[in-house]
Amino acid sequence: MGDCQLLWSKVLDVIKTSASPVVFQAFFSVVHPLSLDEDRFVVQVDSPLVVDWLRQKYAATIEATLQQLCGRPIRLVLQCDASATTVTRNEVFPDDCALPSPPDPPVEFSLGVRRGRSLPSNLNPYFTFENFIVGSSNRMAHAAAFATAQNPGRVYNPLFIYGGVGLGKTHLMQAIGHAVLSRDERCVVHYVSCERFINQFIEAIQTSTLSKFRDLFRSSIDVLLIDDIQFLSKKEGLQEEFYHTFNDLHNQGKQIVMTSDKSPQELEHIENRLVNRFEWGMVVDIQSPDFETRVAIIRKKLETFGKTLDDDVCYYLANRVRNDVRKIEGALIRLLGFASVQNKPVTLEMAKECLKDYVTAQAPITLESIQKAVAEFFDVRVGDLRSNRRPKMIAHPRQVAMYLCRDLTDSSLTDIAQSFGGKDHTTVLYACRKIDALKRTDEQVEQQIAALRKRILESTQGTV
Ligand code: ADP
Ligand code: MG
């Protein structure tokens, strides 16, 4: 028992580095190690929802980590409600991800995917094109990734995808791997985080197995997916090694895909000759998703959970977290978990309660900022909105502003009424109902609201 506790805590250390703290807390608090034997590691999971999530998102990482720590392949068994479920990734990915029969002998530089079907890929089974929502923020990146997957080594080589944290770079990169493998299972696709590449290199030097390392990276791979390349910064020896890896693969017409948190030009302390090569093929960025894309991502995640949520809750979630998809997922999981523990259906009130203190780093949308944006939009003064004047050219913007205050903030009707020059809360309620009804019947009003919503959200996004 002691052993497996210790082992589990080491696994958690690894996962912590890649999961957001909130997701980490939400999930792993209900996961407890039970036992470890020759080739199975059994953990107890207290929530069925978390079982699915673990299976989809973390099983591969956990198994890889266990293998590294124990020096032998170990299967993760998730146990929920006393009925043990083996992590057969087959459910998600019928053929390619069959569980490994123990490979002979576990080697330190084993490839994620070998020719033939015997080994599973080291790709996260969830990170496919099918599960990737395309919106204006990632359309270019998606198109480039898709084209690359259709024709690896030919169209964009290398493909360089950059953008902020949690915007889908790893997902998109691995989707290429899945798509290539689904077309030709004999292809050797290797996904590696830059950090792991670095560690393997160091290990190779320490154990005098550099030639094996080079063989692996320079001549056995058809598609190399190398994640978070910015970590090469300031590591001259590694840059040298990667430079040669890159050249060898590129010369052989092998596909290289890289991700980074910055564009090649913005990368610091990386040799020019490397930066130069990063730009040889195609460089694309991923931006923060807009409102519609965020809602679509939430719906997609719900679909994978087999759950549904009312539109108002989806919109609330999409507004609550705006520029990190990983955090959107975290919020969703927290909410679903909250509802399942309470055994109640999710309501907007519950969502507000449950996510009240979630993502405090988000710049808040204030009542004042909404009033200002609306006033500018309709070309009236903020003072007019707060006044009691009733001409239509002022009454309508005022009602729109009240509606948006209700929609985009957590403020009470009374607080909103106060901020409009001390009005009565029934005035706000009336305005909300009126605009809500108008929005359904009057296309112009619908467009006004959409445009304003976008402006207000974007103006706060930049300040986070
Ligand atoms: P990054 O590598 O850019 O930090 P990830 O690729 O790890 O981000 O994405 C974070 C999470 O958000 C993943 O669970 C991923 O599935 C999800 N995600 C990001 N973008 C999208 C998208 N466009 N559609 C669906 N899921 C997305
Ligand atoms: Mg990533």
GROMACS .gro file of C-alpha atoms in nm, residues 58 87 91 115 146 204 245 255 260 279 307 372 381:
model
   13
   58TYR     CA    1  -0.502   1.096  -1.865
   87VAL     CA    2  -0.890   0.131  -1.926
   91GLU     CA    3  -1.388   0.209  -2.662
  115ARG     CA    4   0.501  -0.028  -3.757
  146PHE     CA    5  -0.563   1.919  -4.182
  204ALA     CA    6   2.125   0.927  -2.349
  245THR     CA    7   1.742   1.595  -3.602
  255GLN     CA    8   0.697   1.558  -4.154
  260SER     CA    9   0.522   2.697  -2.927
  279GLU     CA   10   0.981   2.937  -4.076
  307LYS     CA   11  -2.488   1.533  -2.087
  372LYS     CA   12  -1.971   5.291  -2.164
  381ARG     CA   13  -2.378   5.979  -2.331
   0.00000   0.00000   0.00000
